[in-house]
Coordinates of C-alpha atoms (C1' of nucleotides) in Angstrom, one line a residue:
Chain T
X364 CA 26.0 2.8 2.4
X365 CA 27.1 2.0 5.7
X366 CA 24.8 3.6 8.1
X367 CA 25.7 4.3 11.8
X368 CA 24.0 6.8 13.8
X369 CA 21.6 7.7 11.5
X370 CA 24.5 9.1 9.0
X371 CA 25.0 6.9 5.7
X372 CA 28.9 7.2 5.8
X373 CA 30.3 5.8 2.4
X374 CA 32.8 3.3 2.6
X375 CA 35.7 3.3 -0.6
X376 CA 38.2 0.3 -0.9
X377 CA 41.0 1.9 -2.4
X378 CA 43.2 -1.1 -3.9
X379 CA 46.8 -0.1 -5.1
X380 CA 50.3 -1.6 -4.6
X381 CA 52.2 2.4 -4.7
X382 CA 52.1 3.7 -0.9
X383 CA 52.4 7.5 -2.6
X384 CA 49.0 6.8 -4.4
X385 CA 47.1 5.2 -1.4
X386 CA 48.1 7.9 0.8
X387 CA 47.4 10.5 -1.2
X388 CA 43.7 9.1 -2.0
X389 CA 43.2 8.1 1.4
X390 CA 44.2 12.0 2.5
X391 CA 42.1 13.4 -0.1
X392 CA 38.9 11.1 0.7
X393 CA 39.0 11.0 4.2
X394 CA 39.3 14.9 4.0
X395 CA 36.1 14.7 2.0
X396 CA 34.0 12.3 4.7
X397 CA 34.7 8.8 3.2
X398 CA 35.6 5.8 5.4
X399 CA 38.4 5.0 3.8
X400 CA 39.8 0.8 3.6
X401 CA 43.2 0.0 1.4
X402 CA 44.8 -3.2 0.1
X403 CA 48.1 -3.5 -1.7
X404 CA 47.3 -6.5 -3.7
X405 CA 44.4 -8.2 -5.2
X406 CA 44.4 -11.2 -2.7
X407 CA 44.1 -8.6 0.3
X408 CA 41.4 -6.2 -2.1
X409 CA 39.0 -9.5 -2.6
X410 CA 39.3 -10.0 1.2
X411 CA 38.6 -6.7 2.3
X412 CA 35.6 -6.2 -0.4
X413 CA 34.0 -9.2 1.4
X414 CA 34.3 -8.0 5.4
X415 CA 33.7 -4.3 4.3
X416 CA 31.0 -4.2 1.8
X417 CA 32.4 -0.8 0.5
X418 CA 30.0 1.3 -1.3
X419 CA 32.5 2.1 -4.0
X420 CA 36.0 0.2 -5.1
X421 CA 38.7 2.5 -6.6
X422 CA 41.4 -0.5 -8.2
X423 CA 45.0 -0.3 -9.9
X424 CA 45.5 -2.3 -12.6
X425 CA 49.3 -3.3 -11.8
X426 CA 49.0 -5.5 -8.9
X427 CA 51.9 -7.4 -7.8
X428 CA 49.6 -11.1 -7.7
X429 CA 46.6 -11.3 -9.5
X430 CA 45.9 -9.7 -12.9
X431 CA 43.5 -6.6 -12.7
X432 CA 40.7 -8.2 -14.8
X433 CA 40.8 -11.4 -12.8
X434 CA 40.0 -8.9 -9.4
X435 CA 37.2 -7.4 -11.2
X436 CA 35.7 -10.7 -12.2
X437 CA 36.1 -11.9 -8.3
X438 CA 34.1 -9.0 -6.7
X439 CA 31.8 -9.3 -10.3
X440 CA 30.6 -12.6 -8.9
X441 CA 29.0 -11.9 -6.3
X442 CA 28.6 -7.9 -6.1
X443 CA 27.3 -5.3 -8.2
X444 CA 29.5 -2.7 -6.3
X445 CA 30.9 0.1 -8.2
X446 CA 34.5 -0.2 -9.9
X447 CA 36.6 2.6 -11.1
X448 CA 40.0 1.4 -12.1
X449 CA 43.0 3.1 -12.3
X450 CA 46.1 2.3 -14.6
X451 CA 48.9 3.8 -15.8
X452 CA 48.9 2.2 -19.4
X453 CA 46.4 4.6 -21.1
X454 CA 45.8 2.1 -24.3
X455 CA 42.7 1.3 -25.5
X456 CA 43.4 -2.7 -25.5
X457 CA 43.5 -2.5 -21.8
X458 CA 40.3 -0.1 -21.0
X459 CA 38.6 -2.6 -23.5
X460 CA 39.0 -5.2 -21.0
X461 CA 38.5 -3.6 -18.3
X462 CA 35.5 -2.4 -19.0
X463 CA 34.2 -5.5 -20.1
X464 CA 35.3 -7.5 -17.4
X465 CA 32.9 -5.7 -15.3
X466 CA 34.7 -2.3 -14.2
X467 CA 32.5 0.7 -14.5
X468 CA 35.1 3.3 -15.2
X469 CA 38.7 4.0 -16.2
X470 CA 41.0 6.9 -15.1
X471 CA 44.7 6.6 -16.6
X472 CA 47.5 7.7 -14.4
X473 CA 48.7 10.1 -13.9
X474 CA 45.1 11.8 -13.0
X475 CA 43.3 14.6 -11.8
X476 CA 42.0 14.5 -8.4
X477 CA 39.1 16.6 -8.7
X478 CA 38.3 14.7 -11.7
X479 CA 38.3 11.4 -10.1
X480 CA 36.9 12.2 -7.1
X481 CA 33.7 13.0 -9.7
X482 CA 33.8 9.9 -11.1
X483 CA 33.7 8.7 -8.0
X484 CA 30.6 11.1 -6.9
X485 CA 29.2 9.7 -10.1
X486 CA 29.8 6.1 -9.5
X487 CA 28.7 6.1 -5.6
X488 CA 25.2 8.1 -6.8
X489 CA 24.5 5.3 -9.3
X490 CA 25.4 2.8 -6.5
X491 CA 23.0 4.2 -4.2
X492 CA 19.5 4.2 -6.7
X493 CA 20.2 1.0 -8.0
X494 CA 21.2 -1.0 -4.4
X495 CA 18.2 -0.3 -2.5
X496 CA 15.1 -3.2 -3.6
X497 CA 16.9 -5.8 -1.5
X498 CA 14.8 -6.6 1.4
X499 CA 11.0 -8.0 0.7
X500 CA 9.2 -4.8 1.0
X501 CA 5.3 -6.2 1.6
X502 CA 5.0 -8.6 4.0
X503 CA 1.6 -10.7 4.0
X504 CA -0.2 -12.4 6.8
X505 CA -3.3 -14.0 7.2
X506 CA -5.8 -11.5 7.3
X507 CA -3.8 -8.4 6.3
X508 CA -0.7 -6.8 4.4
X509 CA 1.9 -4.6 5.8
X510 CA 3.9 -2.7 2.8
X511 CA 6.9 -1.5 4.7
X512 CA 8.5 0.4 1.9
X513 CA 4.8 2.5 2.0
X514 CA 4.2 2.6 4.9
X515 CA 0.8 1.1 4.3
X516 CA -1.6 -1.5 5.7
X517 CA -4.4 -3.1 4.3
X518 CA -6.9 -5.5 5.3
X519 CA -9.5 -7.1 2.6
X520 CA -8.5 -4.9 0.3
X521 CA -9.4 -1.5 2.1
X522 CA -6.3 0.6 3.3
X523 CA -6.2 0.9 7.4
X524 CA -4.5 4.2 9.4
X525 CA -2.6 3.9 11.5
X526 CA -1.0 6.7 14.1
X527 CA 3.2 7.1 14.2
X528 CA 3.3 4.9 17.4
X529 CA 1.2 2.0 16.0
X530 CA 3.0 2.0 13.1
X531 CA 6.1 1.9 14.6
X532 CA 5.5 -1.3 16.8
X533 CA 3.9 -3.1 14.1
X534 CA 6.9 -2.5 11.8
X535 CA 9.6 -3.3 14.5
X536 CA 7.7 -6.3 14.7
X537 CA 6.9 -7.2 11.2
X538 CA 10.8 -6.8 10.5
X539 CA 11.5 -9.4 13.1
X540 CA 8.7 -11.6 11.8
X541 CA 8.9 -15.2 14.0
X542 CA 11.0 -14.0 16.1
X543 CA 10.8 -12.8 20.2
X544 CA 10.7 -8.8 20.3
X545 CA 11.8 -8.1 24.0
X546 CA 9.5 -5.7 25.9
X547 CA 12.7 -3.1 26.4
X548 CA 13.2 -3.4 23.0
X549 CA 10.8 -2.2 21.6
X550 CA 9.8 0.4 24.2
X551 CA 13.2 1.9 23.3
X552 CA 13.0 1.8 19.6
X553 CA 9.3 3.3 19.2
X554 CA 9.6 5.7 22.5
X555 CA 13.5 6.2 23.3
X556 CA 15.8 5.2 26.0
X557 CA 13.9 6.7 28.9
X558 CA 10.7 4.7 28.2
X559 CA 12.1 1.5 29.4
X560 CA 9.7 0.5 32.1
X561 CA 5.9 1.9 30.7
X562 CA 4.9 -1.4 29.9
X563 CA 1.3 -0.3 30.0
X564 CA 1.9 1.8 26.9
X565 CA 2.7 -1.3 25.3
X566 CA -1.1 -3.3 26.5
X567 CA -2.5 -0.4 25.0
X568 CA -0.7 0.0 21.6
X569 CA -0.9 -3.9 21.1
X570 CA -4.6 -3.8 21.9
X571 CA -4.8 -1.1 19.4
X572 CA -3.2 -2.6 16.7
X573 CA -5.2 -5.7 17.3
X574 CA -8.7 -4.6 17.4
X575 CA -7.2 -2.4 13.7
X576 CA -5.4 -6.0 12.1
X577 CA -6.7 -8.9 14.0
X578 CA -9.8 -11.2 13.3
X579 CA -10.5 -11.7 16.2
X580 CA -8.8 -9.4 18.5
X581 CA -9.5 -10.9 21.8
X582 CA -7.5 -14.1 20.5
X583 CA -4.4 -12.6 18.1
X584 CA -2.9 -14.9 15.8
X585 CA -0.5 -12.7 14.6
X586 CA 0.3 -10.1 17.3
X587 CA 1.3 -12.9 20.1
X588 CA 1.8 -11.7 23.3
X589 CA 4.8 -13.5 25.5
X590 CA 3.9 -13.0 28.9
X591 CA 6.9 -11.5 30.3
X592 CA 9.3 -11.5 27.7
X593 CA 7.8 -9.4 25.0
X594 CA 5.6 -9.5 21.4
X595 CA 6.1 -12.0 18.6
X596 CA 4.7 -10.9 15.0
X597 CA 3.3 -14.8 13.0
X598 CA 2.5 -14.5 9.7
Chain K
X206 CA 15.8 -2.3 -23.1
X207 CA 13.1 -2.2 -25.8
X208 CA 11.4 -5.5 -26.4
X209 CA 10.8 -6.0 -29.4
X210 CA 8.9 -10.0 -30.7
X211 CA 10.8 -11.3 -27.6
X212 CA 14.6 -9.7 -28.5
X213 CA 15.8 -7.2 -26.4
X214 CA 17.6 -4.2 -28.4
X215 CA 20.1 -1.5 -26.7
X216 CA 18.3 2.0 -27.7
X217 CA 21.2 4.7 -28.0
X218 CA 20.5 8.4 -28.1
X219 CA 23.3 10.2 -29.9
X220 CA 23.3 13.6 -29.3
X221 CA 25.5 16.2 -31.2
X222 CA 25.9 18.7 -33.9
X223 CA 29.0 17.9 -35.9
X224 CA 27.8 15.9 -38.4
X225 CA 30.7 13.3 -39.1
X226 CA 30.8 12.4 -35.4
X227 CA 27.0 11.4 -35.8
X228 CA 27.6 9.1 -38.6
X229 CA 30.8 7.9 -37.0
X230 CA 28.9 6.8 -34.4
X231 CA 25.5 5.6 -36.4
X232 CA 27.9 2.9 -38.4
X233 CA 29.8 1.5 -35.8
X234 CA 26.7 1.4 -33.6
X235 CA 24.0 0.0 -35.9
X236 CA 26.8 -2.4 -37.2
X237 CA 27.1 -3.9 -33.7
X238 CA 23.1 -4.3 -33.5
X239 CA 22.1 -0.8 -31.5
X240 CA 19.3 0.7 -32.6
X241 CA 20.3 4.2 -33.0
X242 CA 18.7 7.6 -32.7
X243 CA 20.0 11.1 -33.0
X244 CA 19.7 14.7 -32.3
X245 CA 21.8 17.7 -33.4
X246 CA 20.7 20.4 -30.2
X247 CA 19.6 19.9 -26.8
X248 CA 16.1 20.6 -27.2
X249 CA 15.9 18.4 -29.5
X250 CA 17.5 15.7 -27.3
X251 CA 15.3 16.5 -24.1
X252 CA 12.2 16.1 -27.0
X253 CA 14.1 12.4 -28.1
X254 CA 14.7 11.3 -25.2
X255 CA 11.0 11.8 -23.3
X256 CA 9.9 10.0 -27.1
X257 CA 12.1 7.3 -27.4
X258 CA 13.1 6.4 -24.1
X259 CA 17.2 5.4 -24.9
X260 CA 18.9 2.8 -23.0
X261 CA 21.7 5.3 -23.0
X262 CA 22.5 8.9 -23.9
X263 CA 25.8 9.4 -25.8
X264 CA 26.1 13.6 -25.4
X265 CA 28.4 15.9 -27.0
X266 CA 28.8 19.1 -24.5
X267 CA 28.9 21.9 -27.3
X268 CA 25.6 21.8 -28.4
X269 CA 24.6 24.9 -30.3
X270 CA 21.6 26.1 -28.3
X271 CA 21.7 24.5 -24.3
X272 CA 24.9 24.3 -22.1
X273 CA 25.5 20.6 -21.9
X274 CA 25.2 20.3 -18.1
X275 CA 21.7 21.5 -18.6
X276 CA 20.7 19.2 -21.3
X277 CA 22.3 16.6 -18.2
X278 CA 19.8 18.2 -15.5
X279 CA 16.7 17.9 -17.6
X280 CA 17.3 14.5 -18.3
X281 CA 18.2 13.8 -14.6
X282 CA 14.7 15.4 -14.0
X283 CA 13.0 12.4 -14.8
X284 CA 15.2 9.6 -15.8
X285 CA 18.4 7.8 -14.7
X286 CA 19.3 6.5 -18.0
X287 CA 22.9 6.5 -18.3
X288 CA 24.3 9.8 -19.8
X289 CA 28.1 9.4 -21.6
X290 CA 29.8 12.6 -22.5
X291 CA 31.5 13.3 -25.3
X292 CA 33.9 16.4 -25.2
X293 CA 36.2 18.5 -27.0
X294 CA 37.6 20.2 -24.1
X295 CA 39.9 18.2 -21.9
X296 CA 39.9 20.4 -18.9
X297 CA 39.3 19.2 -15.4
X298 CA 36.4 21.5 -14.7
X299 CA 34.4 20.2 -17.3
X300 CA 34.3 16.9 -16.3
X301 CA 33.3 17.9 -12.5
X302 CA 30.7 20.1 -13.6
X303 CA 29.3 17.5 -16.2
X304 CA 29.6 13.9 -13.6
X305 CA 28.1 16.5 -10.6
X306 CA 25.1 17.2 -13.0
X307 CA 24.5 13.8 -13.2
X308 CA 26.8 12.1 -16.0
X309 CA 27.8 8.6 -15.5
X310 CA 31.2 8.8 -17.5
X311 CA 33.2 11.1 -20.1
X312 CA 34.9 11.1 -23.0
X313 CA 37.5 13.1 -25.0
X314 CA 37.5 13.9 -28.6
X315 CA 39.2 12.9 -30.2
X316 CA 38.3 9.0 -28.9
X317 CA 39.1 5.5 -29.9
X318 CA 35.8 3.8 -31.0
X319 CA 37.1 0.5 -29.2
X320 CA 37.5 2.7 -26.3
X321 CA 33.7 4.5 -26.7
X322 CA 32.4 1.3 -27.4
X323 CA 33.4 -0.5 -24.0
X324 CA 32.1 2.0 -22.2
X325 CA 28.7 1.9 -24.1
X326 CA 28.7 -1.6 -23.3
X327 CA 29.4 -0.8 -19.6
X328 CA 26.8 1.9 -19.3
X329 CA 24.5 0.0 -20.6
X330 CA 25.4 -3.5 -18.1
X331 CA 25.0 -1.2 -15.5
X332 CA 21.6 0.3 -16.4
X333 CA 20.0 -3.4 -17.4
X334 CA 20.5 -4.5 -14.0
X335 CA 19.5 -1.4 -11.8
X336 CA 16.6 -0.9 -14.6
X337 CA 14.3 0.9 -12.3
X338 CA 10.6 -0.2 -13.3
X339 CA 10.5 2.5 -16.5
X340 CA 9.5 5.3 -14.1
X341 CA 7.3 7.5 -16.6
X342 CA 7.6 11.0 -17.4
X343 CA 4.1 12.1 -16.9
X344 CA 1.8 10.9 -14.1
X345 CA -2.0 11.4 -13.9
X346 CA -3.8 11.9 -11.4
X347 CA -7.5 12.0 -11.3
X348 CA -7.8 15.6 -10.9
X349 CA -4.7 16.7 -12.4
X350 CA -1.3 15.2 -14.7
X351 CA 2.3 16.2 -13.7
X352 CA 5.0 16.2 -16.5
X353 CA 8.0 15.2 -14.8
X354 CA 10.1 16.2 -18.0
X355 CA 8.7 19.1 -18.9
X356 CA 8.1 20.1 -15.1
X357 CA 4.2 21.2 -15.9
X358 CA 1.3 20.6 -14.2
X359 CA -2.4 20.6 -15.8
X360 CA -5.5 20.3 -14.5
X361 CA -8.6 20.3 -16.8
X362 CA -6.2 21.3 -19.8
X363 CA -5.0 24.3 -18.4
X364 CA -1.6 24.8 -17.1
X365 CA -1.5 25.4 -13.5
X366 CA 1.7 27.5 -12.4
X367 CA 3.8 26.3 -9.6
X368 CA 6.1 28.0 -7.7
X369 CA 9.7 26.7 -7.4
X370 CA 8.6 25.0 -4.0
X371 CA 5.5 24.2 -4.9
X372 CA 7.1 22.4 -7.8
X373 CA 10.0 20.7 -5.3
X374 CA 7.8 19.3 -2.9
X375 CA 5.2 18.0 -5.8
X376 CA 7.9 16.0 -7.7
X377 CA 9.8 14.9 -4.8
X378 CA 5.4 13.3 -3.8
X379 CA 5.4 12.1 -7.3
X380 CA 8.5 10.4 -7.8
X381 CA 7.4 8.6 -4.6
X382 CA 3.8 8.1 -5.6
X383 CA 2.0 5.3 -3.3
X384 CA 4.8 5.8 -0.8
X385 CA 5.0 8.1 2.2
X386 CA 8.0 10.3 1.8
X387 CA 8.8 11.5 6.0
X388 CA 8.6 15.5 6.6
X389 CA 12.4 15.5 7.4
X390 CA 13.0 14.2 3.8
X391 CA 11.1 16.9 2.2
X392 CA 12.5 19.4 4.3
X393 CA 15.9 18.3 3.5
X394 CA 15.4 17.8 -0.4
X395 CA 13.6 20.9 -1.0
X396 CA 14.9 23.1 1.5
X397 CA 17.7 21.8 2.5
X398 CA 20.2 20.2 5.6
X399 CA 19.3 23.0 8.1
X400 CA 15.9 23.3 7.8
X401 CA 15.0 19.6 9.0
X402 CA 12.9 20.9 12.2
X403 CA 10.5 23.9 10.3
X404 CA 7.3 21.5 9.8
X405 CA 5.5 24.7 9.4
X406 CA 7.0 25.1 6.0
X407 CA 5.1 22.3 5.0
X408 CA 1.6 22.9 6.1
X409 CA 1.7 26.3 4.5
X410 CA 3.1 24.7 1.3
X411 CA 0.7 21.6 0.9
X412 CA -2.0 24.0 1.6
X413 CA -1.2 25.5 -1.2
X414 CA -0.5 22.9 -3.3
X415 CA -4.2 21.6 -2.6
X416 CA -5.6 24.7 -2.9
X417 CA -4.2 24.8 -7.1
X418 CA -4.3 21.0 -7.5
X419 CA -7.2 19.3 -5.5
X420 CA -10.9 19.4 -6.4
X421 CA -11.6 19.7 -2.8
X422 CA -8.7 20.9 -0.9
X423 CA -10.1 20.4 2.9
X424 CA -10.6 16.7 1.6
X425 CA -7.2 16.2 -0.4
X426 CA -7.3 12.5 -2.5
X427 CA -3.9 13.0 -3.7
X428 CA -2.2 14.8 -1.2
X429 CA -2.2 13.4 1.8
X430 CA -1.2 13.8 4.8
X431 CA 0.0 11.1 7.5
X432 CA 0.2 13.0 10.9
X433 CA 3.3 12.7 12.8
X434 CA 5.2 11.0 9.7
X435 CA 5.2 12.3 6.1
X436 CA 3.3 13.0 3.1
X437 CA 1.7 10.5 0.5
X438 CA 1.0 10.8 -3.1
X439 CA -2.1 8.8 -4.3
X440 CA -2.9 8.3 -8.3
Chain O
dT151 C1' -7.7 -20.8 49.1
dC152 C1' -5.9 -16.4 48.8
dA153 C1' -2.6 -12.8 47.3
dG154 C1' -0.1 -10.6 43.6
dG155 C1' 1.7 -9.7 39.2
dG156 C1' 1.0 -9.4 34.4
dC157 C1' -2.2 -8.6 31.0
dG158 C1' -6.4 -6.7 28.4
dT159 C1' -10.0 -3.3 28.2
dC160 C1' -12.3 1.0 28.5
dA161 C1' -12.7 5.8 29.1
dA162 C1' -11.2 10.4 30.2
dA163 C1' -8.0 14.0 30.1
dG164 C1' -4.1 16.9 27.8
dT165 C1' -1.3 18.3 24.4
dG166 C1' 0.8 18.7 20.4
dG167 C1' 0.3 18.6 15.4
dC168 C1' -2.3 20.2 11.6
dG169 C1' -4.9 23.4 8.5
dT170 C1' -6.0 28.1 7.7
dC171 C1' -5.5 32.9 7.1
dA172 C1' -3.3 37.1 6.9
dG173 C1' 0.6 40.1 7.2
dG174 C1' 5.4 41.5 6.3
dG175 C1' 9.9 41.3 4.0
dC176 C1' 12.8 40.5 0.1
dC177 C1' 14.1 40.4 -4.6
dG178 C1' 13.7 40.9 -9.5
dC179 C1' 11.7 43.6 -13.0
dA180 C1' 9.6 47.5 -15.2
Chain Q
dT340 C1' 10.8 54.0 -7.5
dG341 C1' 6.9 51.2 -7.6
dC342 C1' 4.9 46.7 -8.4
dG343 C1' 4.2 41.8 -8.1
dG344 C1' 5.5 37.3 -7.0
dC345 C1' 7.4 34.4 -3.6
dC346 C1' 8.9 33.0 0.8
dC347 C1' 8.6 33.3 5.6
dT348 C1' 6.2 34.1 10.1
dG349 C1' 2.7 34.4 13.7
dA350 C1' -1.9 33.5 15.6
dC351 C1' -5.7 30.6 16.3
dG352 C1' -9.1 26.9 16.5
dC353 C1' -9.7 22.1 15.9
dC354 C1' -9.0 17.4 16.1
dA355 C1' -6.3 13.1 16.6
dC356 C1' -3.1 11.0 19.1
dT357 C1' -0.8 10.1 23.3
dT358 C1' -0.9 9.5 28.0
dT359 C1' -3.0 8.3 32.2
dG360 C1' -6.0 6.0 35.5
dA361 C1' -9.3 2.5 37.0
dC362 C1' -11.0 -2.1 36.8
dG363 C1' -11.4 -7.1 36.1
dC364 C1' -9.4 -11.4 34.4
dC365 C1' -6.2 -15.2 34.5
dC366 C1' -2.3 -17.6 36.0
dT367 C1' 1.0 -18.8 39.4
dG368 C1' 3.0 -19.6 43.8
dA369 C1' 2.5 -19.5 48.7

DNA sequence: TCAGGGCGTCAAAGTGGCGTCAGGGCCGCA
DNA sequence: TGCGGCCCTGACGCCACTTTGACGCCCTGA
């Protein structure tokens, strides 16, 4: 799902060369709180699957360029996205292929709207539990573990608390592993916008945190302080 | 998939009570190498499936003694295997009632095999790959088990009863066991979208929850609490 | 050499979240 | 109509976390 604001908005590629069925699904979808994208042949439908990364692809199977099967095999090789074709020849030879090609439903024309905006209820819900596992979820330095799917840390074994704000500088950090975490930054993601120049809250949180995860807190290997820029997390 | 001396076979549950669809179904099936399994009623099903642990559910809605859509919501209770429907009825509201309860795809009698087949084949591509880790159907605890199936909770043999809550907040904890689930994800799962804000909900509940559950409910091991963020469930 | 800014450390408030208990209202069932 | 289970609400004490202030160090530039 695309996610802006905090709101996971699902994105639906609707791929069909008939301007009556395009509208009338992109009516019907935006209506119901989809972002809606359209392309009229395969060509354009590959393109747009790349730059939007929809969370679901509804695709005819008369195209005016590319066969239908040959689409589903493009987006098949490199995205598990969910397919639900739509085609107006109903026999079985050509649901066969469909299916096998990689497509993970079939709805003849003409169709039912309710019934196909299930299937594609159905199809975006499957979508969403099986996407997640992407990004590395435990992260290990030297001297402890940060599990950021958990929530937890542990050092030599044993599990260590932390409070909300610790936590949330440590994973800010730990997500931008090697790399230079302004001081603003990170002020504004663990405290909000109006936080922007308590820098002291910062000494003390990183001391914190140190004194919990480092060695030997008085000389961090991990938790790097860049004097007037902001905090780098080393693994 | 079941492994079985390093070949992987497709388990399918078939699940109906007209006889000649069954056997249908068991010849073409076992002749393409599935192993099948049936069941005439839903209870019987719910019991087959928790036992045998399908790779996919083939489901006929007019089951004798459960409405289909239920049969659908017990098995969504604990497991995302895919689910196919097979139905007499046509109508539009079927299908919406039986892909909102958690269905991945359905089919009307009377269906081409070629047709079925494919989107066996489909159902199944599509659970190999998002193949969560086998969640299991009952968890234990030190102190206590939770059937996720059967939506039962024991402790020391005896069955411990749980109110609806008690019951929504526990398996929405277990289902998440190790991790820590936020209080505005509880709140919105068990309560729903409006109530994101009453946090007071949830002490009373967890109180309550270690009050029936933990051997020592001022020093919870399995519930636990993570001030300021969420709730964890520990084995 | 001195002044100043940035940083780390420690300790002392204060405050907000948490657990707990008890009461009240609602609804289904007898 | 009464009863019991369940959900919601309010009050209260406690503790952990956040915030704040004071102080000393180091490094840099004047």
């Amino acid at each position: 799902m695309t996610v802006a604001k905090g709101v996971a908005v699902t994105t639906v590629l609707v791929v069909d060369d008939e301007p009556q069925i395009v509208r009338a699904l992109r009516i019907n979808l935006t209506a119901r709180g989809y972002d809606v994208r359209t392309a009229h042949d395969g060509a354009a439908a590959l393109r747009a699957a790349a730059e939007s990364k929809p969370d679901v692809v509804v695709l005819d199977l008369g195209l005016p360029d590319i066969d239908g099967a040959e689409v589903i095999e493009g987006l098949r090789g490199w995205t598990t996205v969910p397919i639900i074709v739509l085609s107006a020849r109903g026999d079985s030879g050509d649901k066969v292929r469909a299916l096998d090609a990689g497509a993970d439903d079939y709805v003849t024309k003409p169709f039912g709207m309710d019934e196909l905006l299930a299937r594609l209820r159905a199809a975006v819900r499957r979508g969403a539990t099986s996407a997640a596992p992407a990004e590395e979820a435990v992260v290990e330095a030297e001297s402890f573990t940060v599990d950021l799917a958990a929530k937890k840390v542990r050092r030599d074994g044993a599990e260590v608390h932390l409070t909300p704000t610790e936590w949330g500088i440590l994973e800010l950090l730990v997500r931008n592993r090697g790399k230079l975490v302004p001081q603003k930054q990170v002020l504004h993601e663990v405290w909000g916008p109006a936080y922007a120049g308590e820098t002291h809250y910062l000494r003390v949180y990183l001391a914190q945190l140190r004194r919990k995860l480092e060695p030997r807190p008085s000389r961090p290997r991990h938790l790097i302080t860049e004097p007037g820029m902001g905090y780098r997390f080393e693994l």
